JSON list of C-alpha atoms in Angstrom, two decimals:
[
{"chain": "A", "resi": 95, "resn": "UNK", "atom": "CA", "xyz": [98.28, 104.30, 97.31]},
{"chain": "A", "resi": 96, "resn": "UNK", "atom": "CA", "xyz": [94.26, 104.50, 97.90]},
{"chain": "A", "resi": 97, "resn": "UNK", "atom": "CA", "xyz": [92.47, 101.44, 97.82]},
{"chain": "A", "resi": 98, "resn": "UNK", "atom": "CA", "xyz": [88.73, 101.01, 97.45]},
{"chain": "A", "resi": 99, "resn": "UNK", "atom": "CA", "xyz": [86.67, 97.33, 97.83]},
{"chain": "A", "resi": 100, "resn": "UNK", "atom": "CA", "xyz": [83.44, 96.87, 97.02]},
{"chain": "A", "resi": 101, "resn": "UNK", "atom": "CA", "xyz": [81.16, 93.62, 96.97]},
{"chain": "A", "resi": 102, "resn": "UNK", "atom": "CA", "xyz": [77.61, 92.77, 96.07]},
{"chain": "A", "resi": 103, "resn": "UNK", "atom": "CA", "xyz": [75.32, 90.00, 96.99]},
{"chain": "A", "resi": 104, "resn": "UNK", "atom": "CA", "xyz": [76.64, 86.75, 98.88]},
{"chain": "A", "resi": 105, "resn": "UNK", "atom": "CA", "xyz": [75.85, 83.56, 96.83]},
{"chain": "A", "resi": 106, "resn": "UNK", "atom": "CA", "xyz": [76.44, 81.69, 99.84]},
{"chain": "A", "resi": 107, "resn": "UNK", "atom": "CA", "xyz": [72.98, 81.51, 101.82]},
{"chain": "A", "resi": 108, "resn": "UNK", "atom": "CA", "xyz": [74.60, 81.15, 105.43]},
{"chain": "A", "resi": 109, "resn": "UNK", "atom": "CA", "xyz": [76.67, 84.35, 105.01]},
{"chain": "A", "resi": 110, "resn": "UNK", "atom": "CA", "xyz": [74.68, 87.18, 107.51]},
{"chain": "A", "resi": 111, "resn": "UNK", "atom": "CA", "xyz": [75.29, 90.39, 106.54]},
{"chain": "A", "resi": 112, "resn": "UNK", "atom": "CA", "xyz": [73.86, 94.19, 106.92]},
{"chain": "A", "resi": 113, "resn": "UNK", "atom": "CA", "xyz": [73.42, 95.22, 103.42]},
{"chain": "A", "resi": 114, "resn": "UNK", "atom": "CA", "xyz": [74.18, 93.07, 100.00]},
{"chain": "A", "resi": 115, "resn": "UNK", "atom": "CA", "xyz": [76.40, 95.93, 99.09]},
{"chain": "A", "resi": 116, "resn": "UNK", "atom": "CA", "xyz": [79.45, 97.25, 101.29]},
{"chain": "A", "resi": 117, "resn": "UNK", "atom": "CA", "xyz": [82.49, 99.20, 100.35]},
{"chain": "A", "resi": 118, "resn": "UNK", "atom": "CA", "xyz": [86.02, 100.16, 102.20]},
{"chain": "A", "resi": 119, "resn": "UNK", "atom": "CA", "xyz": [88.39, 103.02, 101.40]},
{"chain": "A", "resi": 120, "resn": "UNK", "atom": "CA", "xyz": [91.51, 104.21, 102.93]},
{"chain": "A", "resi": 121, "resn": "UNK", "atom": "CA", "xyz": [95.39, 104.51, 102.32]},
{"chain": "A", "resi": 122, "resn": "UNK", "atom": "CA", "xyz": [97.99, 101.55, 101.69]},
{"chain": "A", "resi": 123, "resn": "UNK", "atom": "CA", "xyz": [101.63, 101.27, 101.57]},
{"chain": "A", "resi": 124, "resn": "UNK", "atom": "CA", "xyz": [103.24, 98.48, 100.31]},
{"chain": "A", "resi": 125, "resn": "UNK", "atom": "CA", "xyz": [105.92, 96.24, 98.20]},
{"chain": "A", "resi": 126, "resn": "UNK", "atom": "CA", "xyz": [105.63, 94.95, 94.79]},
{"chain": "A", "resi": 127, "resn": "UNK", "atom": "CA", "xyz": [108.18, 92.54, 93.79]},
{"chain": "A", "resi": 128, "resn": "UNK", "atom": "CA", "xyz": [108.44, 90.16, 90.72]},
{"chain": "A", "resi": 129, "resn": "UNK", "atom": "CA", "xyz": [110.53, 87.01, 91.18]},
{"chain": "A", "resi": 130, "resn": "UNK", "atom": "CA", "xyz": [111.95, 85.12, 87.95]},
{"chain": "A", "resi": 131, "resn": "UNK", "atom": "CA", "xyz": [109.99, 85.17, 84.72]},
{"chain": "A", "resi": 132, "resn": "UNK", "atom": "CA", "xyz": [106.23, 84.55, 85.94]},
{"chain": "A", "resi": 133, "resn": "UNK", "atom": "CA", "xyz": [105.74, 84.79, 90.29]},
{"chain": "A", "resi": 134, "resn": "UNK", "atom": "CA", "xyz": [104.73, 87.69, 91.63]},
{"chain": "A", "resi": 135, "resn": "UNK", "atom": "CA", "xyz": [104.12, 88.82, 95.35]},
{"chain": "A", "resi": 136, "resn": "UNK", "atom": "CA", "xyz": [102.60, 92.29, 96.46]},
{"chain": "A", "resi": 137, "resn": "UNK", "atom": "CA", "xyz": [101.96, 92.86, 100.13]},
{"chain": "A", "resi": 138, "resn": "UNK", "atom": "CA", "xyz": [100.29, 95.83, 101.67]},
{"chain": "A", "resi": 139, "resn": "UNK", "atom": "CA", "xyz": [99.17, 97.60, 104.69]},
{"chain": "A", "resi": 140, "resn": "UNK", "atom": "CA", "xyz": [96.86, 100.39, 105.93]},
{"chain": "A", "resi": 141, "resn": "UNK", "atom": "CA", "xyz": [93.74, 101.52, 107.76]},
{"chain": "A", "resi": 142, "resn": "UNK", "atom": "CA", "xyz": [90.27, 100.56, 106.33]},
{"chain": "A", "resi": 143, "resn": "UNK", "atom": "CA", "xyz": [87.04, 102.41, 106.85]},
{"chain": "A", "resi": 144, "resn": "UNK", "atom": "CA", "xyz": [83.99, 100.00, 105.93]},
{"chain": "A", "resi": 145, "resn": "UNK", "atom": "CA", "xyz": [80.35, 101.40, 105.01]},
{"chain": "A", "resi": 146, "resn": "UNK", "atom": "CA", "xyz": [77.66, 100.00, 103.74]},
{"chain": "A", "resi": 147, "resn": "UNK", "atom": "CA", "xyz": [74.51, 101.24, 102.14]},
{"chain": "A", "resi": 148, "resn": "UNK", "atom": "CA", "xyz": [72.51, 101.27, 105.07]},
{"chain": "A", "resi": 149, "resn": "UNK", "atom": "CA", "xyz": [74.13, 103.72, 107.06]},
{"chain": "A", "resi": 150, "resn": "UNK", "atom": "CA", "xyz": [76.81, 101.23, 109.34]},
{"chain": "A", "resi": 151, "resn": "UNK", "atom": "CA", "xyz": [80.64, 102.16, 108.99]},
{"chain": "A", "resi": 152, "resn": "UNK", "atom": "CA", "xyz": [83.42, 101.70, 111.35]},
{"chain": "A", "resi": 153, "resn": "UNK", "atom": "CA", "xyz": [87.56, 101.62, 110.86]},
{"chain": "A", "resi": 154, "resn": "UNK", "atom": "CA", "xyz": [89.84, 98.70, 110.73]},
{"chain": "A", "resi": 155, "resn": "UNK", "atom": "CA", "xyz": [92.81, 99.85, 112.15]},
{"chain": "A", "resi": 156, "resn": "UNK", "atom": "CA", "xyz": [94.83, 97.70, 110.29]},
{"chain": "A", "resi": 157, "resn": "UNK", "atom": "CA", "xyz": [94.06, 96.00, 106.64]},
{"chain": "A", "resi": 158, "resn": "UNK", "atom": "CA", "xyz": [96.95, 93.24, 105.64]},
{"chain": "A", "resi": 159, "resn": "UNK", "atom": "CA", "xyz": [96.93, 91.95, 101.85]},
{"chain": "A", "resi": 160, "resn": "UNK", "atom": "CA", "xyz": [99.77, 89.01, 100.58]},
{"chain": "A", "resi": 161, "resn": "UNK", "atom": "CA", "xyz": [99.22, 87.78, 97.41]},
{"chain": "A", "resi": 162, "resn": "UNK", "atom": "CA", "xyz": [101.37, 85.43, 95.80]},
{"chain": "A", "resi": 163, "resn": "UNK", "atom": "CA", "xyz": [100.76, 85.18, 91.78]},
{"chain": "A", "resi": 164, "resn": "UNK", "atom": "CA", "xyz": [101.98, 82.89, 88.91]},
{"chain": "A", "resi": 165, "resn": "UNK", "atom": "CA", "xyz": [102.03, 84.81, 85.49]},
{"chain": "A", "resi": 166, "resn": "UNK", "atom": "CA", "xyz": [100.66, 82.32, 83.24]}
]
């Protein structure tokens, strides 16, 4: 799959950052699963390549998601 992240302003004030608005982009593979009636997992992996809106990018070799869900 192709992911893409974006985020805006911080409303924390002691957060430093480059630009209030940065995005990443780049491929994931992964595993879906749904356990019993209402949990969920879903974990992924793949290079990253940040940017922001001032001109600053690099890659992140490797990106890592788990999430573990309950279906309400």
């Amino acid at each position: 799959s192709l992911r893409l992240v974006s985020r805006g302003p911080s409303i924390a004030e002691n957060v430093g950052r480059t630009s209030d608005f940065d995005f990443a982009i780049g491929p994931t593979w992964g595993i879906q699963r749904k356990f019993s009636k209402n949990l969920h997992l879903l974990f992924d992996v793949g290079p990253q390549y940040y940017f922001d809106t001032e001109g600053n990018g690099n890659i992140w070799p490797i990106m890592v998601q788990i999430n573990i869900g309950f279906d309400l």
